[in-house]
XYZ file of C-alpha atoms in Angstrom:
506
model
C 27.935 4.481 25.952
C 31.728 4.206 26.114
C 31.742 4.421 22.481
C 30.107 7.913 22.161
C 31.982 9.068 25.160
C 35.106 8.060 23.265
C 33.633 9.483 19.971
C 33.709 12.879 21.715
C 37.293 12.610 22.984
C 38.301 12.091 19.750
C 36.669 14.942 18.392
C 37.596 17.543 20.953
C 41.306 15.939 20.819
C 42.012 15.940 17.459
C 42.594 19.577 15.467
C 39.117 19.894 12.985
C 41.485 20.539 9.874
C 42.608 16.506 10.831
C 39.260 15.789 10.624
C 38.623 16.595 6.482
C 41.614 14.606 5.838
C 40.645 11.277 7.643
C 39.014 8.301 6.266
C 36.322 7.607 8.733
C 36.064 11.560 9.605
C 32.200 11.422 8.092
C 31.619 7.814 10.872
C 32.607 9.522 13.748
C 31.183 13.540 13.100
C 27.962 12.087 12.126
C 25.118 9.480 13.689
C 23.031 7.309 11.675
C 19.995 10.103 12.657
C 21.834 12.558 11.435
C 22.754 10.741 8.103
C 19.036 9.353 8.000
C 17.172 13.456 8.496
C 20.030 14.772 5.751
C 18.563 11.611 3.437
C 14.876 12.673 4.105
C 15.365 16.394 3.825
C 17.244 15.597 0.431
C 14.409 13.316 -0.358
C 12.047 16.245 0.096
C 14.037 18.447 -2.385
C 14.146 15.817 -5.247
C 10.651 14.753 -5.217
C 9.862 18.326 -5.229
C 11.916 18.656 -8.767
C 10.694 15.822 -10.044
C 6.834 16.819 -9.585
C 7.921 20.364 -11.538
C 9.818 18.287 -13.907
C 6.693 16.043 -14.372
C 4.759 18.901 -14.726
C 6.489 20.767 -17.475
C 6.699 17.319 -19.209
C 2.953 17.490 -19.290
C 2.707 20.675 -20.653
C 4.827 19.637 -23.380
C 2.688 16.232 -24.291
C 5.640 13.921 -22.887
C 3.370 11.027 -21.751
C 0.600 11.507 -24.350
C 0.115 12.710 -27.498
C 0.073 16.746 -27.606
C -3.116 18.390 -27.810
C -3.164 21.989 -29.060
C -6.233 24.122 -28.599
C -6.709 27.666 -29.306
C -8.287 30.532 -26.802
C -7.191 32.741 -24.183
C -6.454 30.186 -21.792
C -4.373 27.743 -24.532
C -1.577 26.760 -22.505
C -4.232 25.900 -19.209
C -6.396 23.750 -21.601
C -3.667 21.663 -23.588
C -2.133 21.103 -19.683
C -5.672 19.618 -18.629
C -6.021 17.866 -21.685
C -2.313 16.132 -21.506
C -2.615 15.712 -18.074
C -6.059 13.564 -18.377
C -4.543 11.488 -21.387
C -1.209 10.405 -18.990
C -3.829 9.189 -16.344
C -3.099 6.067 -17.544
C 0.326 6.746 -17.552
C 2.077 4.661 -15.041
C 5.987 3.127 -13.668
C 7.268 -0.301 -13.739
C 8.226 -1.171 -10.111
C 10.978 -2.929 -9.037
C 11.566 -6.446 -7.527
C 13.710 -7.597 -4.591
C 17.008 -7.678 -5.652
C 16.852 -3.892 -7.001
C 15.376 -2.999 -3.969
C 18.751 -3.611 -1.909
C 20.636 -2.079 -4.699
C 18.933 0.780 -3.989
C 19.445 -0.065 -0.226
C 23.087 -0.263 -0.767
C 23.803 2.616 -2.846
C 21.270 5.083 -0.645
C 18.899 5.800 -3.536
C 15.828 4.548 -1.683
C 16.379 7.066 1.240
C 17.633 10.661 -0.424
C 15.041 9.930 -3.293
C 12.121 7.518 -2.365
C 12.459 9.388 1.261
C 12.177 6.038 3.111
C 12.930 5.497 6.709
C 13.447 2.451 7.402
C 13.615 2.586 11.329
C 15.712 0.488 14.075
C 12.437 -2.128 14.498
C 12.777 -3.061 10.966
C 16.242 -3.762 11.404
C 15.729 -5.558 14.806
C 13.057 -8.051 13.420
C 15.238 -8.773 10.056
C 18.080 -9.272 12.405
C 16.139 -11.858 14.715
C 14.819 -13.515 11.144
C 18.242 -14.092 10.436
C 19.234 -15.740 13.606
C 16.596 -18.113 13.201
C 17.943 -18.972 9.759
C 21.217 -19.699 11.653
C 19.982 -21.542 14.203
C 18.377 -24.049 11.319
C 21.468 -24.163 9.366
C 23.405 -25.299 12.456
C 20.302 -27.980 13.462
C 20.882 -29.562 9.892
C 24.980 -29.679 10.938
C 24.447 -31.370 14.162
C 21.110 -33.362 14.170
C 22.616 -35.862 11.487
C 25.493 -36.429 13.641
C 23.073 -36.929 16.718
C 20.970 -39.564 14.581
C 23.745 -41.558 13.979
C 25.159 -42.436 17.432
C 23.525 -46.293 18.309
C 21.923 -45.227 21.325
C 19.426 -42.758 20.023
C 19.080 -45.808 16.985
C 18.686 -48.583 20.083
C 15.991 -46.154 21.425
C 14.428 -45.793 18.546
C 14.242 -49.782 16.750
C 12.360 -50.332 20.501
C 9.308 -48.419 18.699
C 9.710 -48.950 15.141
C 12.172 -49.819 12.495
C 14.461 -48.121 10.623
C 18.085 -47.595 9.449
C 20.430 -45.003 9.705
C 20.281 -43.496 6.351
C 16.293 -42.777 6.677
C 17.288 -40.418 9.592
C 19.701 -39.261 8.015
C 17.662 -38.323 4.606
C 14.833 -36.800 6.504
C 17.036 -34.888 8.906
C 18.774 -33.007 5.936
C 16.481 -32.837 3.984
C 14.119 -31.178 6.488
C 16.695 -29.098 7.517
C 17.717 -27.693 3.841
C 13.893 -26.910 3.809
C 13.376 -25.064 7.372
C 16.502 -23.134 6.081
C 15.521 -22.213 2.582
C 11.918 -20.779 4.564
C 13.452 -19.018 7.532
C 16.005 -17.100 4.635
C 13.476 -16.662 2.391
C 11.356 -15.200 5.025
C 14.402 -12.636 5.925
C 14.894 -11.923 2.621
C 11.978 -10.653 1.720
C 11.058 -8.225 4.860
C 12.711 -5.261 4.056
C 11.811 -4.884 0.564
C 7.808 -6.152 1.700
C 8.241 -3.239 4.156
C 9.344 -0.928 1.477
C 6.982 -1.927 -1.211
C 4.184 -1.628 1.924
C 5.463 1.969 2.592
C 5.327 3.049 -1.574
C 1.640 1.652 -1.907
C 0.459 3.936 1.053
C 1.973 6.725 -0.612
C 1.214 6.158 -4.048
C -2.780 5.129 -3.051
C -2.457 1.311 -4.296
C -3.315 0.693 -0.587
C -6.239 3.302 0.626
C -5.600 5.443 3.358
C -7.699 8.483 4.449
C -10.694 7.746 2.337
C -10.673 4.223 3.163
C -13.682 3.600 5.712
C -11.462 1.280 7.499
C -8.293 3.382 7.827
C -9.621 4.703 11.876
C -8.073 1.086 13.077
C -5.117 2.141 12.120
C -5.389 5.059 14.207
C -6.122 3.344 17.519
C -3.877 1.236 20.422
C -0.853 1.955 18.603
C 1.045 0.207 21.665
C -0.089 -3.005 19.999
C 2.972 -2.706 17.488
C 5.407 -3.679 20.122
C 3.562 -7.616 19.507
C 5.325 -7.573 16.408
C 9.374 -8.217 17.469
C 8.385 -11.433 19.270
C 5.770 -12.062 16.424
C 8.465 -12.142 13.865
C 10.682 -14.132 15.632
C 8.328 -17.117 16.919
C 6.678 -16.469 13.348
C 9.761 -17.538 11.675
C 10.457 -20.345 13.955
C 7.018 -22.083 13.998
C 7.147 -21.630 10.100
C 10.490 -23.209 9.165
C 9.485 -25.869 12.572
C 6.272 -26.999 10.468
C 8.465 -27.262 6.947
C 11.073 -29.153 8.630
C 8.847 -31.614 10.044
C 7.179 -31.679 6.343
C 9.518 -31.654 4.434
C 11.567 -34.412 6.911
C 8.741 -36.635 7.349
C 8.005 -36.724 3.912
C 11.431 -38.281 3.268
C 11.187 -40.161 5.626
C 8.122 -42.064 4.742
C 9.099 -42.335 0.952
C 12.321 -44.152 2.537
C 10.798 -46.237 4.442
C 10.771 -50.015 3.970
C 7.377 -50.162 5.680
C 5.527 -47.623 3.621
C 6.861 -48.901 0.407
C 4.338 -50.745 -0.691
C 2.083 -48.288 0.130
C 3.939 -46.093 -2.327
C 3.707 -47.989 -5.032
C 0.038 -48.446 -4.601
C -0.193 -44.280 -4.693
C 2.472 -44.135 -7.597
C 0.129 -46.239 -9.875
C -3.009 -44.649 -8.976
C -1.311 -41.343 -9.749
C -0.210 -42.996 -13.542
C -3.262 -44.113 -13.798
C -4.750 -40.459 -13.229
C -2.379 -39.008 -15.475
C -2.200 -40.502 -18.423
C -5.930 -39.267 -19.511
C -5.292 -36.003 -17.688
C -2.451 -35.631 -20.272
C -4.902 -37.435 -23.259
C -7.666 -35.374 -22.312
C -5.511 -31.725 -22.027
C -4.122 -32.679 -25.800
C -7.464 -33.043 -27.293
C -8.719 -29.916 -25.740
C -5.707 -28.211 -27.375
C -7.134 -29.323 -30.441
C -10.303 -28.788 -29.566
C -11.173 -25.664 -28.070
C -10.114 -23.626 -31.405
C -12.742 -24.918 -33.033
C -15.127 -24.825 -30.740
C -14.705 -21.694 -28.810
C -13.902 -18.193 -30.060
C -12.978 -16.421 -26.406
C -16.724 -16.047 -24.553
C -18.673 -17.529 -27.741
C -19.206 -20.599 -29.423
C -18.101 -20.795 -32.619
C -19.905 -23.986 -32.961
C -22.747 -24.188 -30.423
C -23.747 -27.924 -30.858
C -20.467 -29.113 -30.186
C -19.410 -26.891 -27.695
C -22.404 -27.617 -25.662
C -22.032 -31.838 -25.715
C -18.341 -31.310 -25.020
C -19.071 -29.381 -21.984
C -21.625 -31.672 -20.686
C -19.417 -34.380 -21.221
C -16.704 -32.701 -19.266
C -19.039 -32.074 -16.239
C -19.679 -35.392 -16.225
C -16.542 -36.674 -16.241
C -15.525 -33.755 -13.319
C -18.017 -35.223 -10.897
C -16.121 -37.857 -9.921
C -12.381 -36.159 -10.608
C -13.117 -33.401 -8.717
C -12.409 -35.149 -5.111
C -8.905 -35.240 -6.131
C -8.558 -31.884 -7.148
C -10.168 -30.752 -3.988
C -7.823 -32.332 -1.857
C -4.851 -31.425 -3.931
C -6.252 -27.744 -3.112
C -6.410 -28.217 0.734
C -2.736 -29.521 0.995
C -1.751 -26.382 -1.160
C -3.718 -24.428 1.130
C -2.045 -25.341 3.954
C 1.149 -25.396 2.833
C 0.394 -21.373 2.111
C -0.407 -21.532 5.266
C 2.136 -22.597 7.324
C 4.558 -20.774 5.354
C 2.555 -17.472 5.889
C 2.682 -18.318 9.642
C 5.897 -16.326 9.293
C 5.124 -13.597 7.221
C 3.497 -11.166 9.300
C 4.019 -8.194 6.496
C 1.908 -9.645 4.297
C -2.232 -10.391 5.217
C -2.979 -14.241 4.264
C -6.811 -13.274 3.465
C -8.382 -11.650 1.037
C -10.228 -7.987 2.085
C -13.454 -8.814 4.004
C -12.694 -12.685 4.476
C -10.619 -12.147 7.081
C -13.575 -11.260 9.724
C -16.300 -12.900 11.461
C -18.559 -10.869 13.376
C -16.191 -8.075 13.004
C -13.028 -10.022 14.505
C -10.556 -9.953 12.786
C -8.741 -13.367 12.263
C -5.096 -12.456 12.108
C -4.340 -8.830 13.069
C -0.983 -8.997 12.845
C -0.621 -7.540 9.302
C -2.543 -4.414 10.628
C -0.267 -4.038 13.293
C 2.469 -4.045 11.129
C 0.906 -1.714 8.906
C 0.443 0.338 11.882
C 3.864 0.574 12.558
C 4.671 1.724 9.196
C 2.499 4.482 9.330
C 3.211 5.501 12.799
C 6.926 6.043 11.655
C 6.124 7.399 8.307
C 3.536 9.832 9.579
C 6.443 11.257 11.250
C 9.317 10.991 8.468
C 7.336 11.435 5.277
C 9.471 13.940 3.181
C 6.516 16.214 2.510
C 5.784 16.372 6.436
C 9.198 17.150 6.709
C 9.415 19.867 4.574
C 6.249 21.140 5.869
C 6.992 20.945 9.098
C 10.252 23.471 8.151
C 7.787 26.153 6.676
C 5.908 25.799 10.122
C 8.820 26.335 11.881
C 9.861 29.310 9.457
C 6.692 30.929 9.918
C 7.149 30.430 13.638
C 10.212 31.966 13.778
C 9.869 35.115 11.746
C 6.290 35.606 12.021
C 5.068 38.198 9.283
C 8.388 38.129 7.463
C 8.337 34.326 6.441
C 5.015 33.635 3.858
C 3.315 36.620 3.796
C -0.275 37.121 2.374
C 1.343 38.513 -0.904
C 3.740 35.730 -1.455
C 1.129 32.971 -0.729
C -1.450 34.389 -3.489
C 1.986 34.139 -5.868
C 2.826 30.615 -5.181
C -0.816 30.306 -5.284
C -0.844 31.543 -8.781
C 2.335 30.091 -10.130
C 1.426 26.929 -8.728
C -1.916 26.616 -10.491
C -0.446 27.878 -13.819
C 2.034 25.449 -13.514
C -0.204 22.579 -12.256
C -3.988 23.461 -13.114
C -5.582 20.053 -12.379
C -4.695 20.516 -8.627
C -7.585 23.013 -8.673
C -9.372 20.372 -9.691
C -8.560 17.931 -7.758
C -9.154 19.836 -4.544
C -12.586 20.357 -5.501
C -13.240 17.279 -5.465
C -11.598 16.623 -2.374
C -13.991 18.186 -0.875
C -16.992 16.807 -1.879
C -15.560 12.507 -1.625
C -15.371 11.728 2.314
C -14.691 8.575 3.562
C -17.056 9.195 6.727
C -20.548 8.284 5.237
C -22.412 10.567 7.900
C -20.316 13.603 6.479
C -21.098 12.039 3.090
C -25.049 12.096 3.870
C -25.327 15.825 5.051
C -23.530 17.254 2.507
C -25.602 15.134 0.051
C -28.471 16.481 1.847
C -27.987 20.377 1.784
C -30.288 22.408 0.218
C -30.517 22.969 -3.450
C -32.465 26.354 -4.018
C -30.653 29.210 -4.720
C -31.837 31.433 -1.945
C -31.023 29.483 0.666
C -27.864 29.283 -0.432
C -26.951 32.874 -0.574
C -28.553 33.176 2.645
C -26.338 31.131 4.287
C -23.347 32.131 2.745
C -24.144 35.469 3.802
C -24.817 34.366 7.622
C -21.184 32.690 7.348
C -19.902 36.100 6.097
C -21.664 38.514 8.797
C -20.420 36.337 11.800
C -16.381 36.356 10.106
C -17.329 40.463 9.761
C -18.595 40.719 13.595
C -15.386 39.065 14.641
C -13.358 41.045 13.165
C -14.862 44.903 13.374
C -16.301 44.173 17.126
C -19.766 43.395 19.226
C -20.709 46.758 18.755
C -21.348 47.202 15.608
C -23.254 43.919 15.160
C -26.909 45.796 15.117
C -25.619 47.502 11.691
C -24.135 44.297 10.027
C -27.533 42.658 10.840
C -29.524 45.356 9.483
C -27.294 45.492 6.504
C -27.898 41.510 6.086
C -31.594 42.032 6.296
C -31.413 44.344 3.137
C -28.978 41.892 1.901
C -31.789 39.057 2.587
C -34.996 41.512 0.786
C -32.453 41.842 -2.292
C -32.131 37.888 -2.307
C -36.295 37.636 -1.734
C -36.899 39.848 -4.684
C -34.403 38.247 -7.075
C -36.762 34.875 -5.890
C -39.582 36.640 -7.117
C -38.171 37.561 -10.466
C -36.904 33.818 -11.118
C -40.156 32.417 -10.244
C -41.950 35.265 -12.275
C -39.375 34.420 -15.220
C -39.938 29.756 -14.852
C -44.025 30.631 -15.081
C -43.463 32.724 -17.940
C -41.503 29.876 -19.418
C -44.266 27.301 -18.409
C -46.897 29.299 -19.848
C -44.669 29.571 -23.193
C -44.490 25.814 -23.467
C -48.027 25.056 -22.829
C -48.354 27.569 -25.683
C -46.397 25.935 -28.345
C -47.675 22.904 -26.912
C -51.246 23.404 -27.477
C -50.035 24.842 -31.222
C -49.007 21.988 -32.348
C -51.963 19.970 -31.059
C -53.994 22.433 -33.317
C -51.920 22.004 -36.436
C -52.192 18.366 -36.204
């Protein structure tokens, strides 16, 4: 608070032709909110360009090879037709590293238009104060190991020396601090990449039966700053003890022979592991041809000799699975950005398992419902509109954009078509699968829809003649019925004809 208060001091204080010519003029005239609405507003004008750039380059056959039809509508028709053959057309995305290049140089918010908000920040922040807090216990708990009391205390129980303590202790802590960093590391840019796949559809959002939990208790997303600090804790706790331990034991005089024992069975289990993957090197070309068998007698007694053979191995490998399992595990203990299981095995009787992925996803789109640059810029024209009323986007300038925006993009017309027919609310889906088909009833109530807009607008009192002029409306639509049933009998009657002909003839 007494920095702002300063901040304004300074600013009434100092003459504003001072202000151009300083250094830190832009630090002190602006906030961070200020900075991060000019990034999202220019965000909003960029992707803007680039989807009329994108557009013209479609027209022109950039991303496909350039169709050219003839006709009256040429130029709508070879857009369609490019625009369907770059469906496939897609861009590379970027890793971690360029990710906080981007961070640094401010491409990802005045272009991407992401807004990263202060709970990201807190939660890295914490992430990285565990990741201190391990590098400091690998500084000081070798030094505590090595004092003779804590080794008197300990030889009571068991014994060992002072360089097994030491071992495990550094080596446990080099782990707990390569997991807490890495955990750090990766949060923004798993925030980030969360944020693009929302946008770009990778992860479904409004036709997505599932999407209404998102919509719900959004004061559950306040779990998630002492989540991702106890997260990170209890992750790089569990690797340090692992990790640790593990040294610990293979330094031990005790469990040395024990060691031994396990290093010669695991010899003994790889030498014909490495025999056996050699001779199936050699083998499977001329057995196997991708799906097929090249050679079906062969390839069918070397597979049942290799189920034979896995009946027994297949312990091992099934063991060797649960420890990497777990291993997952505890190190996904931490990552609460990132769901651990797979969609629908996460559930059991419609619990959900670990829900702190949702919440976080929650929190995403909470903040991005609000920042998105398109809801931005929309939320401008509202604004407009509100302000000058019938000067700002009048009827006449809508049907232009209309029309300029369909000539330059024709598969929107498309697309909103068929908008309207997917829903992702199956009851919606089931009535408009279930409205009727024949063509009267149709028109009928297409023209009931169009005599209640008419009543509201001309008045109650002249609702007797709108009905009266709908119930000449509705004998016009009766007698084209007649004429389309009188004109499918006449068909009928036609086939039966020429089917009856050709009976005759043969």
């Amino acid at each position: 608070l007494i920095f702002f208060q300063l901040k304004s001091l300074l600013f009434v204080i100092i003459p504003k032709k001072r202000w151009s010519q300083l250094a830190f003029a832009e630090f002190f005239l602006t906030s961070e909110m200020c900075n991060a609405e000019r990034d999202t507003k220019r965000a909003a004008a960029y992707k803007v360009e680039k989807m009329v750039e994108n557009a013209l380059l479609t027209h022109e056959g950039h991303f496909t090879k350039k169709h050219d039809v003839g006709g009256r509508q040429k130029s709508r028709s070879n857009a369609l037709l490019n625009f369907q053959g770059a469906a496939d057309h897609r861009e590379r995305t970027i890793g971690v590293f360029p990710i906080f290049r981007k961070i640094a140089d401010g491409s990802i918010f005045y272009e991407d238009g992401v807004w990263i908000h202060s709970r990201l920040y807190a939660m890295n922040v914490i992430q990285w104060v565990v990741t201190l807090f391990y590098i400091l216990v690998s500084i000081v708990l070798p030094t505590i190991v090595t004092d003779h009391q804590f080794l008197e205390e300990i030889e009571k129980y068991i014994k060992v020396s002072e360089g097994q303590l030491i071992a495990g202790s550094i080596c446990g802590g080099i782990a707990a601090v390569l997991t807490s960093g890495g955990l750090a590391t990766i949060w923004l840019p798993s925030s980030i990449s969360t944020i693009q796949k929302f946008r770009c559809g990778a992860i479904e959002s409004l036709y997505n039966k599932d999407f209404q939990r998102y919509r719900v208790a959004p004061d559950l997303t306040t779990l998630l700053y002492g989540a991702t600090f106890f997260g990170a804790w209890t992750s790089s706790f569990c690797i340090y003890l692992l990790v640790g331990g593990l040294i610990f034991l293979l330094s031990w005089e005790i469990f040395q022979p024990i060691l031994l024992e396990l290093l010669a069975l695991l010899v003994g289990f790889l030498i014909p592991l490495i025999v056996k993957m050699l001779f199936l090197i050699f083998v499977r070309k001329r057995l196997f041809d991708g799906f097929f068998r090249s050679r079906p007698a062969g390839g069918n007694l070397l597979l049942l000799i290799f189920e034979c053979w896995a009946l027994g191995l297949t312990v091992l490998s099934i063991l060797i699975r649960l420890v990497k399992l777990a291993l997952v595990a505890v190190f996904y203990v931490g990552r609460i950005d990132t769901p651990l299981f797979a969609p629908g095995a996460g559930s059991i009787f419609c619990i959900q398992l670990d829900t702190f992925p949702i919440q976080f996803e929650k929190d995403l789109l909470l903040h991005d419902a609000h920042r998105h640059p398109y809801m931005e810029r929309l939320g401008v024209m509202y604004m407009m509109k509100i302000r000058y009323g019938k000067n700002f986007a009048n009827r006449a300038g809508s049907t232009w954009r209309l029309v300029f925006t369909l000539a330059l993009m024709p598969w929107l017309q498309r697309y909103r078509l068929h908008d309207k027919i997917t829903s992702d609310n199956e009851e919606e889906a089931k009535q408009i699968a279930q409205k009727p088909t024949d063509q009267d009833q149709i028109d009928t109530q297409k023209l009931m829809t169009y005599v209640k807009e008419l009543e509201k607008i001309v008045g109650e009192d002249k609702k007797t003649r709108l009905r009266n002029e709908m119930n000449i409306s509705s004998s016009c639509l009766s007698e084209e019925k007649d004429q389309r049933e009188k004109k499918d009998d006449e068909e009928i009657k036609s086939k039966e004809q020429t089917e009856s002909s050709q009976k005759a003839s043969r």
